[in-house]
Short mmCIF file of C-alpha atoms in Angstrom, two decimals:
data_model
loop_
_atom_site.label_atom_id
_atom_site.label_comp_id
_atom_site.label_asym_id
_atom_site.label_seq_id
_atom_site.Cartn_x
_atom_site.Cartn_y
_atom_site.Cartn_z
CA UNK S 1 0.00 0.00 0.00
CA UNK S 2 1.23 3.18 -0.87
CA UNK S 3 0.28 6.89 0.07
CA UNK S 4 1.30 10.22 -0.37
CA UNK S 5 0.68 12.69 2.63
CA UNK S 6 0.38 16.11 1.79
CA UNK S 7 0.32 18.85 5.19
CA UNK S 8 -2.02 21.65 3.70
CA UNK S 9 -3.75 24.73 4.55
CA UNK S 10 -6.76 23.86 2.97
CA UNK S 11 -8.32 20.88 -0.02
CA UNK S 12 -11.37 19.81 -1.84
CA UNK S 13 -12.39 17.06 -3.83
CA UNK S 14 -14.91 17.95 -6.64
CA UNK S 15 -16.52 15.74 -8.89
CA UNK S 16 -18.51 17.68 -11.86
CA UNK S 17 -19.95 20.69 -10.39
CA UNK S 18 -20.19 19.75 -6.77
CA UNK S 19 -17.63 19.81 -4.00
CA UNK S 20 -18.09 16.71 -1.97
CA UNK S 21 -15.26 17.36 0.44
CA UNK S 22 -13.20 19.79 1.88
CA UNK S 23 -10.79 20.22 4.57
CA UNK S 24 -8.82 23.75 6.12
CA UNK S 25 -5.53 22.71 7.94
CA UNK S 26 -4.55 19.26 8.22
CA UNK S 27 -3.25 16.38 5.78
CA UNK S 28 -4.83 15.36 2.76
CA UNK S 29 -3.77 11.48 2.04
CA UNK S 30 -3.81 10.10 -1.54
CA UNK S 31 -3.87 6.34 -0.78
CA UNK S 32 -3.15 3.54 -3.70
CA UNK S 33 -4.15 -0.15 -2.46
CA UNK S 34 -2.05 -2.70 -4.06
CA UNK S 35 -3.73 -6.47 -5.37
CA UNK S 36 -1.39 -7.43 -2.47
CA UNK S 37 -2.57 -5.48 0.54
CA UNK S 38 -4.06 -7.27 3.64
CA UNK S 39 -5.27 -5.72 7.03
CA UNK S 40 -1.79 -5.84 8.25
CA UNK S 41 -0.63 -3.06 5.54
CA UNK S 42 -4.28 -0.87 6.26
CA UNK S 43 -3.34 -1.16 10.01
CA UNK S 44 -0.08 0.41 9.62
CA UNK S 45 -0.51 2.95 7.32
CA UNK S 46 -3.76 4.10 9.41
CA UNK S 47 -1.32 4.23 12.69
CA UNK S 48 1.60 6.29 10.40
CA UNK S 49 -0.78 8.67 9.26
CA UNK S 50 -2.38 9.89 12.04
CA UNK S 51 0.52 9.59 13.90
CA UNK S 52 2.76 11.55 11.69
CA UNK S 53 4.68 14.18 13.00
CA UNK S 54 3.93 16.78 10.57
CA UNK S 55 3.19 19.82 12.48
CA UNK S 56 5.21 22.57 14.96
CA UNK S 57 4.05 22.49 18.50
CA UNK S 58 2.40 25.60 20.70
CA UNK S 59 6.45 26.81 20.93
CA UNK S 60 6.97 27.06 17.17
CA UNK S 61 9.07 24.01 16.99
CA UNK S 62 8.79 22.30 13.71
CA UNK S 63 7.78 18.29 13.34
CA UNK S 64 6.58 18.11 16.63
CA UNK S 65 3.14 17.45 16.85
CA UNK S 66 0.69 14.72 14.31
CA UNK S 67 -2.42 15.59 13.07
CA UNK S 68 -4.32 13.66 15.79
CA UNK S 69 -2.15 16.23 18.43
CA UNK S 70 -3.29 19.54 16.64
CA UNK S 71 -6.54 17.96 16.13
CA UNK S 72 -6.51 19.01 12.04
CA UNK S 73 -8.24 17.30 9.50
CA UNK S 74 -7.72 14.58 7.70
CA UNK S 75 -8.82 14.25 3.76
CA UNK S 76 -8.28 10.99 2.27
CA UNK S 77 -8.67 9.86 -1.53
CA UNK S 78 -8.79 6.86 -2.83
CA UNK S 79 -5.81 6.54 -5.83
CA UNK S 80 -5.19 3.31 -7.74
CA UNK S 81 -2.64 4.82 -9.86
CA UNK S 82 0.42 5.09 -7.49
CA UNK S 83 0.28 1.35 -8.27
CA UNK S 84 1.45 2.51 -11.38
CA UNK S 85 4.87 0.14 -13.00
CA UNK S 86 5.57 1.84 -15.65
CA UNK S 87 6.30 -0.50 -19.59
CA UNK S 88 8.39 1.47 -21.28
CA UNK S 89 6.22 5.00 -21.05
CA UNK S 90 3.13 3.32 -20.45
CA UNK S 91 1.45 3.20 -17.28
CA UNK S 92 0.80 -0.48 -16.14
CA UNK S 93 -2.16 -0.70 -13.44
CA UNK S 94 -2.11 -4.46 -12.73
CA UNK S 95 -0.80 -4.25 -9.46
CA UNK S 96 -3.66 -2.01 -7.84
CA UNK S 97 -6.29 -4.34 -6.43
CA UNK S 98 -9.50 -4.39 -8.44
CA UNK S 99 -12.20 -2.39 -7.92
CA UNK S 100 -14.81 -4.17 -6.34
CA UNK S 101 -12.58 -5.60 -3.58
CA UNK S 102 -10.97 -2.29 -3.08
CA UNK S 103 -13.60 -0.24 -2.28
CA UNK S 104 -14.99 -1.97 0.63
CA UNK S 105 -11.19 -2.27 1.77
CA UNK S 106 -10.70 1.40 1.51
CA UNK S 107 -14.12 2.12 3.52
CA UNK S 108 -12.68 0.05 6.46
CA UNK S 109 -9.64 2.13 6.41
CA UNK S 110 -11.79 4.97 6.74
CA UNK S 111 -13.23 3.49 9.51
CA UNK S 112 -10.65 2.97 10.84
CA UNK S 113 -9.53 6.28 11.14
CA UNK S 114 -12.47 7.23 12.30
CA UNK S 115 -12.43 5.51 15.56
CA UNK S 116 -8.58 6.24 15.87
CA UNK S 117 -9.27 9.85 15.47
CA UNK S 118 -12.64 12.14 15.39
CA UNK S 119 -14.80 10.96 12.77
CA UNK S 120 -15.95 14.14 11.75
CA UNK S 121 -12.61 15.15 11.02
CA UNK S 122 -12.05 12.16 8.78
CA UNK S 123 -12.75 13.78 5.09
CA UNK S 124 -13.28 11.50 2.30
CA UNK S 125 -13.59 11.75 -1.93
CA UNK S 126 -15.63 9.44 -3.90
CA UNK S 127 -14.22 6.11 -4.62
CA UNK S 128 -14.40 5.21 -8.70
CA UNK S 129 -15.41 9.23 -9.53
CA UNK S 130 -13.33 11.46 -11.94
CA UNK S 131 -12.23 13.95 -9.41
CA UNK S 132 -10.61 17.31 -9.12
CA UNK S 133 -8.69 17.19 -6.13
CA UNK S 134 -7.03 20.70 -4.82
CA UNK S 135 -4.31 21.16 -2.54
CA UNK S 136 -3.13 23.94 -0.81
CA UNK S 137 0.28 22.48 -0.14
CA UNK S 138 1.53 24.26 3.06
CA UNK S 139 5.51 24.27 3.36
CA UNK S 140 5.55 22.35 0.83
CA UNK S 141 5.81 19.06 2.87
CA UNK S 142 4.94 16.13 1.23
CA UNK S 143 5.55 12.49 2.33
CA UNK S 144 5.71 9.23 0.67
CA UNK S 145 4.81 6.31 2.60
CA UNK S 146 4.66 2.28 1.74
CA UNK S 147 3.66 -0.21 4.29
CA UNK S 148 6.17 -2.71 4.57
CA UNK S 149 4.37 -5.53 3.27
CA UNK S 150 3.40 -4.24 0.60
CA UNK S 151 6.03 -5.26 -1.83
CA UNK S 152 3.97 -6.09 -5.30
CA UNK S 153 7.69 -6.36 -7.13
CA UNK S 154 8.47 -9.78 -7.17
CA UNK S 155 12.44 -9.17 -8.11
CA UNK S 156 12.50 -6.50 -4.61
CA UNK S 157 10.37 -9.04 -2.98
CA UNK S 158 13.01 -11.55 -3.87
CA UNK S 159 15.94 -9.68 -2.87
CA UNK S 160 14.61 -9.01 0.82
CA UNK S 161 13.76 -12.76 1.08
CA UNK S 162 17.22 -13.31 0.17
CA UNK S 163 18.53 -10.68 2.41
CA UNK S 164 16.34 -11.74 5.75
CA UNK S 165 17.97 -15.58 5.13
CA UNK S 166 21.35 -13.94 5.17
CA UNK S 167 20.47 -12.89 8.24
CA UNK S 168 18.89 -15.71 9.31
CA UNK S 169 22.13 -18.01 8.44
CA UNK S 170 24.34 -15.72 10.30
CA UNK S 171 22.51 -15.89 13.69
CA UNK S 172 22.14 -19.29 13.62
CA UNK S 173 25.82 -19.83 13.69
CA UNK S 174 28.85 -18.79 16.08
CA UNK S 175 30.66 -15.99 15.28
CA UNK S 176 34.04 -18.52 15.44
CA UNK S 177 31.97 -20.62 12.73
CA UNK S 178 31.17 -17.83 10.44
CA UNK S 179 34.58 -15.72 10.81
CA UNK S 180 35.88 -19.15 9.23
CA UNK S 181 33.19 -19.38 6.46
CA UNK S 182 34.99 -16.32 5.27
CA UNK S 183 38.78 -17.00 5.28
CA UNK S 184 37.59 -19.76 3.49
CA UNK S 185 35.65 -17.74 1.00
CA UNK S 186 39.04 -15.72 0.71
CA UNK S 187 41.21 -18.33 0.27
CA UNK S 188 39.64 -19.62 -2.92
CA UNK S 189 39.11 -16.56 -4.37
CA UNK S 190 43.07 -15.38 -3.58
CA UNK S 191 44.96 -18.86 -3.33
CA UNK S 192 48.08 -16.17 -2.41
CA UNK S 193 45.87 -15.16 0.71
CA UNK S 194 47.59 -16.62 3.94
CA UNK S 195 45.46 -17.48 6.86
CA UNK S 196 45.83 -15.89 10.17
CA UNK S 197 45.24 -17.01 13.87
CA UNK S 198 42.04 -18.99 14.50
CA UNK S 199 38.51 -17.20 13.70
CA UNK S 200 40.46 -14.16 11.71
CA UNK S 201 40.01 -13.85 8.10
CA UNK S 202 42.95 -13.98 6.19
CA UNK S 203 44.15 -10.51 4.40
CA UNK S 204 46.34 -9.50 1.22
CA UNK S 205 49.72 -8.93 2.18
CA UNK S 206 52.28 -6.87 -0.32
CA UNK S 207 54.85 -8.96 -1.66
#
């Protein structure tokens, strides 16, 4: 799941001649559900948004206070297209989740938010619509967020899963065991390479 998080001074959300939304200070969220997303990633990226800290405090002093602290408003809009993977200079939508399991996904992250927070400062656009969204950007400060599940690229996806058994491997053994792992490694690589005392890896030396 992926948003962007926008602090403004004011927004709306239009669709044809009539403003459906609109929201003075606060955030306004653009929110892009991926084909991947379970109530793990809407969990988190409710608790990061509210809790985002966006805002000075009562001194002045800048990124002190979230949204929830100020007690600002919130206006969120639903946004398939950050799901966007681009195909040469097309746009590729494949990885947003359909439609018609999206919206009722999106309407529990509202509500969500709404018992987190005060739900009549929970804004909202209108899922599926052609919009005109406008955004007072105040700063500017803009944030990108993406849960950390939500990884729809299977070659990232693959290199974290490789990564986290890396890790995995190396706490499972001793730090003796795996010192000698690599002056073995070394030593095939640089047959030259001479090993030193027990558990140290073994370095180039100048001839």
């Amino acid at each position: 799941m992926k948003a962007i998080i926008q602090r403004v001074t004011k927004a709306s959300v239009t669709v044809g001649e009539d403003q459906v939304s609109s929201i003075g200070r606060g955030i306004c969220v653009l929110l892009g559900i991926s084909v991947d997303d379970t109530q793990r990633d809407a969990e988190y990226m409710v608790r990061k948004i509210l809790n985002l800290r966006l805002f000075e405090d009562e001194n002045g002093r800048a990124w002190a206070k979230s949204v929830m602290e100020r007690e600002f408003e919130v206006l969120c809009v639903s946004q398939f297209t950050l799901q966007c993977i681009l195909k040469a200079n097309k746009p590729d939508f494949h990885s947003a989740m359909p439609a018609e399991l999206a919206q009722p996904f999106y309407n529990s992250i509202l509500e969500s938010m709404r018992s987190a927070y005060k739900p009549e400062l929970i804004k909202d656009g209108k899922f599926g619509a052609y919009m005109q969204v406008n955004i007072q950007n105040d700063g500017p400060v803009t944030v990108e967020l993406t849960s950390p599940a939500g990884h729809t690229d299977p070659k990232q996806l693959s290199k974290l899963e490789k990564q986290q058994l890396r890790k995995e491997k190396v706490r499972s053994k001793g730090p003796l065991e795996s010192a000698r792992e690599k002056a073995s490694l070394r030593s095939k690589q640089d047959p030259s390479a001479s090993s030193g005392a027990e558990g140290d890896v073994s370095s180039d030396r100048e001839p």
